[in-house]
Amino acid sequence: RPMTASLRASLWPPSFSAAIFDFDGTLAETWPLWRRVDEIFFATRGLPFDEDASSTLATLGFAAGAQWCVERYRLRDEVADIVDEWNRLGAALYENEVRLRPGAEAYVRALRSRGVRVGLATTNDPHVLGAMRHVDVYALFDAVVCGREVAHGKDHPDIYLEAARRLGTEPAGCVVFEDILPGTLSAARAGMTTVAVASSDPRQPSTELRRTADLWIDGWEGLLD
């Protein structure tokens, strides 16, 4: 749904005590990088690139995604070896290529200046996050929760609840910024306010996200105006 002036006022000045952000797609346009990782992964096994699988992996995260691939494609790889391969490929691309979207860092820092606790909830791996030269998520956020630290992917609310716990905030006091539908639905089930963020990923189900999320924003610029 379009973001009206009254809705904008709930994001700035903030009307919540904690904010939980997704990384890929939401804060950084990284889908082309992960598509390259997926293309390499499939090509090295003689498999055609699977668009649906690529979207599924974004929700499941590393370990669950690797297990899913082993079962779906009847691979002989060990799950741990696939995770290591994805981490290695991802880190190599993230090191120099990833930057935050325009206005994203300014908004996060502005929230912190108002006393809002900010957390990152990402299916990404600490090894990949730590490889980035241009983004230091551990300095920018009060808490960083990676997919490997919780039992389920973003089709379950585990990662958002863990982020809220680390931020010392009840779910009802949290707003979650996401670009994927499963994550938005899970955060809503956890009792959190949801903000869907438009990404450049052509696979993003924007119509469903606009209908599902409490708010929709096209990006980070202009939120502080």
CSV table of C-alpha atoms in Angstrom, one decimal:
chain,number,residue,atom,x,y,z
A,1,ARG,CA,0.0,0.0,0.0
A,2,PRO,CA,1.3,3.5,-0.7
A,3,MET,CA,3.1,5.2,2.1
A,4,THR,CA,1.1,8.3,3.2
A,5,ALA,CA,2.4,11.1,5.4
A,6,SER,CA,0.7,9.7,8.5
A,7,LEU,CA,2.3,6.3,7.9
A,8,ARG,CA,5.7,8.0,7.4
A,9,ALA,CA,5.3,9.6,10.8
A,10,SER,CA,5.3,6.2,12.4
A,11,LEU,CA,8.7,5.5,11.0
A,12,TRP,CA,10.1,8.9,11.8
A,13,PRO,CA,10.0,10.0,14.5
A,14,PRO,CA,10.0,6.3,15.4
A,15,SER,CA,6.9,4.9,17.2
A,16,PHE,CA,8.6,1.7,18.2
A,17,SER,CA,11.3,0.7,20.7
A,18,ALA,CA,13.3,-1.7,18.5
A,19,ALA,CA,13.8,-2.2,14.8
A,20,ILE,CA,14.9,-5.5,13.2
A,21,PHE,CA,16.4,-5.4,9.7
A,22,ASP,CA,16.9,-8.0,7.1
A,23,PHE,CA,20.1,-7.5,5.1
A,24,ASP,CA,20.0,-9.0,1.6
A,25,GLY,CA,17.6,-7.1,-0.6
A,26,THR,CA,16.4,-4.9,2.3
A,27,LEU,CA,19.6,-3.0,3.3
A,28,ALA,CA,21.8,-4.1,0.4
A,29,GLU,CA,20.9,-5.1,-3.2
A,30,THR,CA,22.8,-8.4,-3.1
A,31,TRP,CA,20.4,-10.7,-5.1
A,32,PRO,CA,22.6,-10.5,-8.2
A,33,LEU,CA,25.6,-11.8,-6.1
A,34,TRP,CA,23.7,-14.7,-4.7
A,35,ARG,CA,22.3,-15.5,-8.1
A,36,ARG,CA,25.9,-15.8,-9.3
A,37,VAL,CA,26.6,-18.1,-6.4
A,38,ASP,CA,23.6,-20.3,-7.3
A,39,GLU,CA,24.5,-20.3,-11.0
A,40,ILE,CA,28.0,-21.5,-10.1
A,41,PHE,CA,26.7,-24.1,-7.7
A,42,PHE,CA,24.3,-25.6,-10.3
A,43,ALA,CA,26.7,-25.4,-13.2
A,44,THR,CA,29.5,-27.3,-11.3
A,45,ARG,CA,27.0,-30.1,-10.8
A,46,GLY,CA,25.7,-30.2,-14.3
A,47,LEU,CA,22.3,-29.0,-13.3
A,48,PRO,CA,20.2,-26.3,-15.0
A,49,PHE,CA,19.8,-23.1,-13.0
A,50,ASP,CA,16.5,-23.3,-11.1
A,51,GLU,CA,14.9,-19.9,-10.4
A,52,ASP,CA,12.4,-21.3,-7.9
A,53,ALA,CA,15.2,-23.0,-6.0
A,54,SER,CA,17.1,-19.8,-5.8
A,55,SER,CA,14.2,-18.1,-4.1
A,56,THR,CA,13.7,-21.0,-1.7
A,57,LEU,CA,17.3,-20.9,-0.6
A,58,ALA,CA,17.0,-17.2,0.2
A,59,THR,CA,14.3,-18.2,2.8
A,60,LEU,CA,15.9,-21.3,4.2
A,61,GLY,CA,19.4,-20.1,4.8
A,62,PHE,CA,22.6,-22.1,4.5
A,63,ALA,CA,22.3,-25.4,6.4
A,64,ALA,CA,18.6,-26.0,5.7
A,65,GLY,CA,19.1,-24.8,2.1
A,66,ALA,CA,22.0,-27.2,1.6
A,67,GLN,CA,20.0,-30.1,3.1
A,68,TRP,CA,17.1,-29.2,0.8
A,69,CYS,CA,19.4,-29.2,-2.3
A,70,VAL,CA,20.8,-32.6,-1.3
A,71,GLU,CA,17.3,-34.1,-1.1
A,72,ARG,CA,15.8,-32.3,-4.1
A,73,TYR,CA,18.6,-33.0,-6.5
A,74,ARG,CA,19.8,-36.2,-4.9
A,75,LEU,CA,23.3,-34.8,-4.5
A,76,ARG,CA,26.2,-36.8,-3.0
A,77,ASP,CA,27.6,-33.7,-1.4
A,78,GLU,CA,27.8,-33.4,2.4
A,79,VAL,CA,25.7,-30.6,3.7
A,80,ALA,CA,28.7,-29.0,5.5
A,81,ASP,CA,30.7,-29.0,2.3
A,82,ILE,CA,27.9,-27.2,0.4
A,83,VAL,CA,27.7,-24.6,3.2
A,84,ASP,CA,31.4,-24.1,3.0
A,85,GLU,CA,31.2,-23.7,-0.7
A,86,TRP,CA,28.5,-21.1,-0.5
A,87,ASN,CA,30.4,-19.2,2.2
A,88,ARG,CA,33.5,-19.2,0.2
A,89,LEU,CA,31.8,-18.0,-3.0
A,90,GLY,CA,29.6,-15.5,-1.1
A,91,ALA,CA,32.5,-14.0,0.9
A,92,ALA,CA,34.6,-13.5,-2.3
A,93,LEU,CA,31.8,-11.5,-3.9
A,94,TYR,CA,30.8,-9.6,-0.7
A,95,GLU,CA,34.3,-8.5,0.1
A,96,ASN,CA,34.4,-5.6,-2.4
A,97,GLU,CA,31.0,-5.5,-4.0
A,98,VAL,CA,28.5,-4.9,-1.2
A,99,ARG,CA,27.4,-1.5,-0.1
A,100,LEU,CA,24.3,-0.4,1.7
A,101,ARG,CA,21.4,1.1,-0.2
A,102,PRO,CA,21.2,4.9,-0.3
A,103,GLY,CA,19.8,6.3,3.0
A,104,ALA,CA,19.9,2.9,4.8
A,105,GLU,CA,22.8,3.7,7.1
A,106,ALA,CA,21.6,7.2,7.9
A,107,TYR,CA,18.2,5.8,8.9
A,108,VAL,CA,19.7,3.1,11.2
A,109,ARG,CA,22.0,5.6,12.8
A,110,ALA,CA,19.1,8.1,13.3
A,111,LEU,CA,17.1,5.4,15.1
A,112,ARG,CA,20.0,4.7,17.4
A,113,SER,CA,20.3,8.4,18.1
A,114,ARG,CA,16.6,8.4,19.3
A,115,GLY,CA,17.3,5.5,21.6
A,116,VAL,CA,15.7,2.8,19.4
A,117,ARG,CA,17.5,-0.5,19.7
A,118,VAL,CA,18.4,-1.9,16.2
A,119,GLY,CA,19.1,-5.5,15.2
A,120,LEU,CA,20.0,-7.4,12.1
A,121,ALA,CA,18.2,-10.7,11.3
A,122,THR,CA,19.8,-12.4,8.3
A,123,THR,CA,20.0,-15.9,6.9
A,124,ASN,CA,23.5,-14.9,5.9
A,125,ASP,CA,26.6,-16.4,7.6
A,126,PRO,CA,29.0,-14.5,9.9
A,127,HIS,CA,31.8,-15.5,7.6
A,128,VAL,CA,30.2,-13.7,4.7
A,129,LEU,CA,29.1,-10.6,6.7
A,130,GLY,CA,32.6,-10.3,8.1
A,131,ALA,CA,34.2,-10.3,4.7
A,132,MET,CA,32.6,-7.0,3.7
A,133,ARG,CA,35.1,-4.1,3.4
A,134,HIS,CA,32.5,-1.3,3.0
A,135,VAL,CA,29.9,-2.4,5.6
A,136,ASP,CA,30.5,-3.1,9.3
A,137,VAL,CA,27.2,-4.6,10.5
A,138,TYR,CA,28.7,-5.4,13.9
A,139,ALA,CA,29.4,-1.7,14.5
A,140,LEU,CA,26.1,-0.5,13.0
A,141,PHE,CA,23.7,-2.8,15.0
A,142,ASP,CA,23.1,-3.5,18.6
A,143,ALA,CA,22.6,-7.2,17.8
A,144,VAL,CA,23.3,-9.4,14.8
A,145,VAL,CA,21.5,-12.7,14.5
A,146,CYS,CA,22.5,-15.1,11.7
A,147,GLY,CA,20.4,-18.0,10.4
A,148,ARG,CA,22.8,-20.6,11.7
A,149,GLU,CA,22.1,-19.4,15.3
A,150,VAL,CA,18.4,-20.4,15.2
A,151,ALA,CA,16.5,-23.6,14.5
A,152,HIS,CA,14.5,-22.6,11.5
A,153,GLY,CA,14.6,-20.4,8.4
A,154,LYS,CA,12.6,-17.3,7.9
A,155,ASP,CA,9.5,-19.3,7.1
A,156,HIS,CA,9.4,-19.5,10.9
A,157,PRO,CA,9.6,-16.5,13.4
A,158,ASP,CA,12.7,-17.9,15.3
A,159,ILE,CA,15.2,-15.4,14.0
A,160,TYR,CA,13.0,-12.3,14.7
A,161,LEU,CA,12.2,-13.5,18.2
A,162,GLU,CA,15.8,-14.1,18.9
A,163,ALA,CA,16.7,-10.6,17.7
A,164,ALA,CA,14.0,-9.1,19.9
A,165,ARG,CA,15.3,-11.1,22.9
A,166,ARG,CA,18.8,-9.8,22.3
A,167,LEU,CA,17.5,-6.3,22.0
A,168,GLY,CA,15.6,-6.7,25.3
A,169,THR,CA,12.3,-5.8,23.6
A,170,GLU,CA,8.9,-7.6,23.5
A,171,PRO,CA,7.7,-8.5,20.0
A,172,ALA,CA,4.9,-6.0,20.1
A,173,GLY,CA,7.5,-3.2,20.4
A,174,CYS,CA,9.4,-4.3,17.3
A,175,VAL,CA,9.1,-3.3,13.7
A,176,VAL,CA,10.7,-5.6,11.1
A,177,PHE,CA,11.9,-4.5,7.7
A,178,GLU,CA,11.9,-7.3,5.2
A,179,ASP,CA,11.9,-7.8,1.4
A,180,ILE,CA,10.7,-11.4,1.3
A,181,LEU,CA,7.1,-12.6,1.8
A,182,PRO,CA,7.9,-15.6,4.1
A,183,GLY,CA,9.9,-13.4,6.5
A,184,THR,CA,7.2,-10.7,6.5
A,185,LEU,CA,4.5,-13.3,7.3
A,186,SER,CA,6.6,-14.9,10.1
A,187,ALA,CA,7.4,-11.6,11.8
A,188,ALA,CA,3.7,-10.7,11.7
A,189,ARG,CA,2.8,-14.1,13.3
A,190,ALA,CA,5.3,-13.2,16.0
A,191,GLY,CA,3.3,-10.1,16.8
A,192,MET,CA,5.6,-7.6,15.2
A,193,THR,CA,4.8,-4.6,13.0
A,194,THR,CA,6.1,-5.3,9.4
A,195,VAL,CA,7.5,-3.0,6.8
A,196,ALA,CA,8.0,-4.4,3.3
A,197,VAL,CA,10.9,-2.9,1.5
A,198,ALA,CA,10.9,-2.8,-2.3
A,199,SER,CA,14.0,-4.4,-3.8
A,200,SER,CA,15.4,-4.6,-7.4
A,201,ASP,CA,15.0,-8.4,-7.4
A,202,PRO,CA,12.5,-9.1,-10.2
A,203,ARG,CA,11.2,-12.1,-8.3
A,204,GLN,CA,10.0,-10.0,-5.4
A,205,PRO,CA,6.2,-10.6,-5.0
A,206,SER,CA,5.4,-6.9,-4.5
A,207,THR,CA,1.7,-7.2,-4.8
A,208,GLU,CA,1.5,-9.8,-2.0
A,209,LEU,CA,3.9,-7.9,0.1
A,210,ARG,CA,1.9,-4.6,-0.2
A,211,ARG,CA,-1.2,-6.5,0.9
A,212,THR,CA,0.5,-8.4,3.7
A,213,ALA,CA,2.8,-5.9,5.4
A,214,ASP,CA,1.6,-3.1,7.7
A,215,LEU,CA,3.7,-0.6,5.6
A,216,TRP,CA,5.5,-0.6,2.2
A,217,ILE,CA,8.4,1.6,1.4
A,218,ASP,CA,10.3,2.0,-1.9
A,219,GLY,CA,13.6,2.6,-0.2
A,220,TRP,CA,15.5,4.4,2.6
A,221,GLU,CA,15.8,7.9,1.1
A,222,GLY,CA,13.4,10.5,2.4
A,223,LEU,CA,12.4,8.7,5.6
A,224,LEU,CA,14.1,11.3,7.7
A,225,ASP,CA,12.6,14.3,5.9
